[in-house]
Tab-separated table of C-alpha atoms in Angstrom:
chain	number	residue	atom	x	y	z
A	535	UNK	CA	-5.722	1.555	-7.905
A	536	UNK	CA	-7.236	2.763	-4.649
A	537	UNK	CA	-7.809	0.419	-1.714
A	538	UNK	CA	-9.592	1.033	1.578
A	539	UNK	CA	-11.749	-0.543	4.252
A	540	UNK	CA	-15.443	-0.962	3.513
A	541	UNK	CA	-16.279	2.004	5.752
A	542	UNK	CA	-13.935	4.447	4.003
A	543	UNK	CA	-15.038	6.646	1.092
A	544	UNK	CA	-12.631	6.546	-1.857
A	545	UNK	CA	-15.060	6.976	-4.732
A	546	UNK	CA	-15.640	10.526	-3.513
A	547	UNK	CA	-11.913	11.184	-3.797
A	548	UNK	CA	-11.718	9.724	-7.303
A	549	UNK	CA	-14.895	11.493	-8.393
A	550	UNK	CA	-13.459	14.791	-7.243
A	551	UNK	CA	-10.573	14.351	-9.652
A	552	UNK	CA	-11.970	12.428	-12.620
A	553	UNK	CA	-15.500	13.792	-12.792
A	554	UNK	CA	-15.132	17.093	-10.927
A	555	UNK	CA	-18.202	16.215	-8.870
A	556	UNK	CA	-19.095	18.211	-5.753
A	557	UNK	CA	-19.198	16.533	-2.366
A	558	UNK	CA	-22.691	15.314	-1.458
A	559	UNK	CA	-23.197	14.272	2.156
A	560	UNK	CA	-26.068	11.960	1.270
A	561	UNK	CA	-23.919	9.932	-1.130
A	562	UNK	CA	-24.444	6.254	-0.196
A	563	UNK	CA	-21.535	4.192	1.010
A	564	UNK	CA	-19.881	2.504	-1.989
A	565	UNK	CA	-20.561	-1.224	-1.521
A	566	UNK	CA	-18.281	-2.640	-4.182
A	567	UNK	CA	-15.493	-1.935	-6.629
A	568	UNK	CA	-15.700	0.680	-9.339
A	569	UNK	CA	-13.718	1.882	-12.341
A	570	UNK	CA	-12.968	5.431	-13.433
A	571	UNK	CA	-10.912	6.723	-16.347
A	572	UNK	CA	-9.475	10.161	-16.983
A	573	UNK	CA	-6.912	12.004	-19.098
A	574	UNK	CA	-4.533	14.236	-17.195
A	575	UNK	CA	-1.640	16.531	-18.043
A	576	UNK	CA	1.599	15.626	-16.285
A	577	UNK	CA	4.496	17.924	-17.050
A	578	UNK	CA	4.878	17.900	-20.850
A	579	UNK	CA	2.604	14.975	-21.650
A	580	UNK	CA	-1.008	13.879	-21.519
A	581	UNK	CA	-1.619	10.468	-20.002
A	582	UNK	CA	-4.658	8.258	-19.655
A	583	UNK	CA	-5.307	7.060	-16.133
A	584	UNK	CA	-7.438	4.056	-15.229
A	585	UNK	CA	-8.478	3.990	-11.574
A	586	UNK	CA	-9.837	0.836	-9.983
A	587	UNK	CA	-11.484	1.497	-6.642
A	588	UNK	CA	-11.124	-1.716	-4.648
A	589	UNK	CA	-13.875	-2.494	-2.142
A	590	UNK	CA	-12.555	-3.410	1.277
A	591	UNK	CA	-15.197	-5.896	2.345
A	592	UNK	CA	-13.902	-9.517	2.442
A	593	UNK	CA	-16.840	-10.480	0.200
A	594	UNK	CA	-15.110	-8.691	-2.699
A	595	UNK	CA	-11.727	-10.342	-2.281
A	596	UNK	CA	-12.132	-12.384	-5.464
A	597	UNK	CA	-12.845	-9.178	-7.374
A	598	UNK	CA	-9.870	-7.324	-5.938
A	599	UNK	CA	-7.287	-9.985	-6.597
A	600	UNK	CA	-7.919	-9.805	-10.345
A	601	UNK	CA	-6.571	-6.257	-10.477
A	602	UNK	CA	-3.336	-6.456	-8.519
A	603	UNK	CA	-1.311	-7.776	-11.456
A	604	UNK	CA	0.355	-5.081	-13.605
A	605	UNK	CA	-0.658	-2.329	-11.186
A	606	UNK	CA	1.702	0.643	-11.424
A	607	UNK	CA	0.394	2.674	-8.520
A	608	UNK	CA	-1.656	2.164	-5.365
A	609	UNK	CA	-3.342	4.735	-3.135
A	610	UNK	CA	-3.983	3.432	0.370
A	611	UNK	CA	-6.825	5.439	1.904
A	612	UNK	CA	-7.762	5.635	5.565
A	613	UNK	CA	-10.114	7.789	7.610
A	614	UNK	CA	-8.226	9.923	10.162
A	615	UNK	CA	-11.240	9.593	12.461
A	616	UNK	CA	-11.354	5.799	12.233
A	617	UNK	CA	-8.324	4.107	13.828
A	618	UNK	CA	-9.407	0.719	12.506
A	619	UNK	CA	-8.959	1.887	8.919
A	620	UNK	CA	-5.404	3.052	9.672
A	621	UNK	CA	-4.553	-0.193	11.450
A	622	UNK	CA	-5.707	-2.104	8.345
A	623	UNK	CA	-2.979	-0.642	6.119
A	624	UNK	CA	-0.584	-3.453	7.018
A	625	UNK	CA	-3.211	-6.041	6.064
A	626	UNK	CA	-3.649	-4.376	2.666
A	627	UNK	CA	0.074	-4.603	1.990
A	628	UNK	CA	0.102	-8.250	3.022
A	629	UNK	CA	-2.787	-9.055	0.686
A	630	UNK	CA	-1.065	-7.314	-2.225
A	631	UNK	CA	2.192	-9.160	-1.649
A	632	UNK	CA	0.348	-12.477	-1.553
A	633	UNK	CA	-1.535	-11.773	-4.767
A	634	UNK	CA	1.509	-10.486	-6.636
A	635	UNK	CA	3.289	-13.729	-5.811
A	636	UNK	CA	7.028	-14.455	-6.015
A	637	UNK	CA	7.275	-12.931	-9.494
A	638	UNK	CA	5.726	-9.634	-8.422
A	639	UNK	CA	7.795	-6.842	-6.934
A	640	UNK	CA	5.990	-4.471	-4.628
A	641	UNK	CA	9.065	-2.234	-4.681
A	642	UNK	CA	8.298	-1.357	-8.304
A	643	UNK	CA	4.857	0.050	-7.513
A	644	UNK	CA	4.292	3.683	-6.554
A	645	UNK	CA	2.436	3.871	-3.236
A	646	UNK	CA	0.653	6.879	-1.808
A	647	UNK	CA	-0.989	6.956	1.609
A	648	UNK	CA	-4.056	9.187	1.745
A	649	UNK	CA	-5.170	10.405	5.172
A	650	UNK	CA	-8.730	11.466	4.374
A	651	UNK	CA	-11.389	13.485	6.250
A	652	UNK	CA	-8.975	16.020	7.702
A	653	UNK	CA	-11.904	18.458	7.716
A	654	UNK	CA	-13.334	16.533	10.704
A	655	UNK	CA	-10.600	17.711	13.076
A	656	UNK	CA	-12.596	17.196	16.273
A	657	UNK	CA	-13.064	13.497	15.465
A	658	UNK	CA	-9.460	12.881	14.460
A	659	UNK	CA	-7.761	9.993	16.261
A	660	UNK	CA	-4.806	9.315	13.909
A	661	UNK	CA	-2.482	12.305	13.934
A	662	UNK	CA	-0.351	13.402	10.998
A	663	UNK	CA	2.947	12.305	12.528
A	664	UNK	CA	1.681	8.743	12.990
A	665	UNK	CA	0.378	8.483	9.431
A	666	UNK	CA	3.446	10.124	7.927
A	667	UNK	CA	5.744	7.836	9.907
A	668	UNK	CA	3.934	4.736	8.634
A	669	UNK	CA	4.153	5.935	5.028
A	670	UNK	CA	7.618	7.446	4.854
A	671	UNK	CA	9.320	4.634	6.764
A	672	UNK	CA	8.208	2.391	3.872
A	673	UNK	CA	9.189	4.838	1.154
A	674	UNK	CA	5.573	5.767	0.377
A	675	UNK	CA	4.197	9.178	-0.501
A	676	UNK	CA	1.937	10.717	2.148
A	677	UNK	CA	-0.924	13.179	1.731
A	678	UNK	CA	-3.656	14.682	3.889
A	679	UNK	CA	-6.950	15.221	2.066
A	680	UNK	CA	-10.606	16.092	2.429
A	681	UNK	CA	-13.113	14.714	-0.046
A	682	UNK	CA	-15.629	17.184	1.361
A	683	UNK	CA	-13.641	20.376	0.767
A	684	UNK	CA	-11.346	19.063	-1.947
A	685	UNK	CA	-8.287	20.047	0.067
A	686	UNK	CA	-5.155	18.180	-1.008
A	687	UNK	CA	-6.908	16.078	-3.680
A	688	UNK	CA	-5.359	17.598	-6.803
A	689	UNK	CA	-1.936	17.878	-5.182
A	690	UNK	CA	-2.035	14.218	-4.205
A	691	UNK	CA	-3.009	12.944	-7.639
A	692	UNK	CA	-0.535	15.201	-9.452
A	693	UNK	CA	2.363	13.971	-7.308
A	694	UNK	CA	1.130	10.377	-7.548
A	695	UNK	CA	0.820	10.448	-11.343
A	696	UNK	CA	4.159	12.206	-11.688
A	697	UNK	CA	5.835	9.440	-9.671
A	698	UNK	CA	4.239	6.816	-11.942
A	699	UNK	CA	5.514	8.645	-15.042
A	700	UNK	CA	8.996	8.567	-13.507
A	701	UNK	CA	8.554	4.846	-12.873
A	702	UNK	CA	7.625	4.215	-16.525
A	703	UNK	CA	10.519	6.356	-17.754
A	704	UNK	CA	12.822	4.286	-15.559
A	705	UNK	CA	11.896	0.976	-17.192
A	706	UNK	CA	9.148	0.077	-14.748
A	707	UNK	CA	11.377	0.438	-11.712
A	708	UNK	CA	10.680	2.982	-9.009
A	709	UNK	CA	13.560	5.503	-8.940
A	710	UNK	CA	15.210	5.589	-5.536
A	711	UNK	CA	15.166	9.373	-5.541
A	712	UNK	CA	11.486	9.679	-6.451
A	713	UNK	CA	10.322	9.527	-2.831
A	714	UNK	CA	11.757	11.564	-0.021
A	715	UNK	CA	11.918	9.166	2.914
A	716	UNK	CA	11.741	11.123	6.148
A	717	UNK	CA	12.838	8.291	8.444
A	718	UNK	CA	15.295	5.438	8.339
A	719	UNK	CA	14.030	2.004	9.385
A	720	UNK	CA	15.924	2.303	12.664
A	721	UNK	CA	14.340	5.682	13.397
A	722	UNK	CA	10.873	4.396	12.523
A	723	UNK	CA	11.280	1.307	14.732
A	724	UNK	CA	12.465	3.464	17.629
A	725	UNK	CA	9.557	5.876	17.293
A	726	UNK	CA	7.048	3.004	17.214
A	727	UNK	CA	8.616	1.557	20.350
A	728	UNK	CA	8.336	4.921	22.089
A	729	UNK	CA	4.697	5.307	21.066
A	730	UNK	CA	3.742	1.808	22.192
A	731	UNK	CA	5.935	1.531	25.286
A	732	UNK	CA	4.414	0.480	28.608
A	733	UNK	CA	6.989	2.235	30.793
A	734	UNK	CA	10.319	4.076	30.649
A	735	UNK	CA	12.312	0.845	30.513
A	736	UNK	CA	10.331	-0.420	27.546
A	737	UNK	CA	10.677	2.982	25.921
A	738	UNK	CA	14.461	2.706	25.989
A	739	UNK	CA	14.509	-0.947	24.992
A	740	UNK	CA	16.235	-2.093	28.183
A	741	UNK	CA	15.193	-4.580	30.840
A	742	UNK	CA	13.691	-3.315	34.141
A	743	UNK	CA	16.465	-2.796	36.655
A	744	UNK	CA	19.115	-2.175	33.996
A	745	UNK	CA	22.284	-0.508	35.238
A	746	UNK	CA	22.845	3.229	35.078
A	747	UNK	CA	25.398	2.749	32.306
A	748	UNK	CA	22.949	0.670	30.253
A	749	UNK	CA	20.211	3.268	30.722
A	750	UNK	CA	22.496	6.129	29.752
A	751	UNK	CA	23.817	4.252	26.731
A	752	UNK	CA	20.293	3.510	25.473
A	753	UNK	CA	19.183	7.088	26.112
A	754	UNK	CA	22.228	8.490	24.339
A	755	UNK	CA	21.475	6.314	21.311
A	756	UNK	CA	17.867	7.537	21.143
A	757	UNK	CA	18.866	11.157	21.659
A	758	UNK	CA	21.263	11.020	18.719
A	759	UNK	CA	19.005	8.886	16.522
A	760	UNK	CA	15.916	11.039	16.957
A	761	UNK	CA	17.560	14.439	17.078
A	762	UNK	CA	15.358	16.912	15.107
A	763	UNK	CA	18.331	17.733	12.863
A	764	UNK	CA	18.290	14.109	11.719
A	765	UNK	CA	14.594	13.316	11.347
A	766	UNK	CA	12.939	16.746	11.256
A	767	UNK	CA	10.315	15.818	13.860
A	768	UNK	CA	10.192	16.683	17.550
A	769	UNK	CA	9.699	13.103	18.708
A	770	UNK	CA	12.338	13.151	21.444
A	771	UNK	CA	10.220	15.501	23.528
A	772	UNK	CA	7.481	12.870	23.493
A	773	UNK	CA	9.225	10.605	25.992
A	774	UNK	CA	10.258	11.404	29.579
A	775	UNK	CA	13.819	11.334	30.828
A	776	UNK	CA	14.383	7.813	32.202
A	777	UNK	CA	15.591	7.107	35.747
A	778	UNK	CA	19.232	7.967	36.297
A	779	UNK	CA	19.857	9.877	33.074
A	780	UNK	CA	18.806	13.442	33.943
A	781	UNK	CA	22.396	14.572	34.297
A	782	UNK	CA	23.611	13.000	31.059
A	783	UNK	CA	21.915	15.164	28.429
A	784	UNK	CA	20.588	18.380	29.954
A	785	UNK	CA	19.552	19.472	26.451
A	786	UNK	CA	16.991	16.646	26.442
A	787	UNK	CA	16.076	16.761	30.098
A	788	UNK	CA	13.313	18.841	31.737
């Protein structure tokens, strides 16, 4: 299953894989849901894949909710040049959880996040680190693709299908080792706070006017938590040294 906002092309992504169709700029915006089927070779077996492209417009909600049950994999697609489509990912997860109900388990579905239109670099407003953080902090696969050039499409589907095969081989439960999570929840929460902070106090998670000891303690915690050796991303350099802590960690300071 692929899901996306109404303004995001996903049929072009599916067509690239299932039908081997070239990208056509004049292709009209897909107004509703669609279904594609394909046979693919994954490791030592051939599998049949049924792809339901779910329209994002609220008008098609009643169509979408019929397909959530028994879904084994979901590809969440957003346009890297359209922040609104990225911000809608949380709403998609909420809708799925509601439709699956108490008996459904979203943890037993393979999720892949597809950051599409990477060929339009000059219009990009959602960077890779932000998209990857959102995906990996939830245990989801993350891929960067271009429906226009075909970049990343085959790699994404191969990894996605392979993860679903592993899920089926594991009795319908997603193996814990099948997805390499780049961030712990605590790291992800800290990075989000840094990105969305209004000032240095907010960045550290302390109240304005906090004591020097409180500031240094909070800064020390962030420095250790977000050290590149732990999370593999240079996020610490993204926030300034807070008041009163320049002499605590010269390695982090300017």
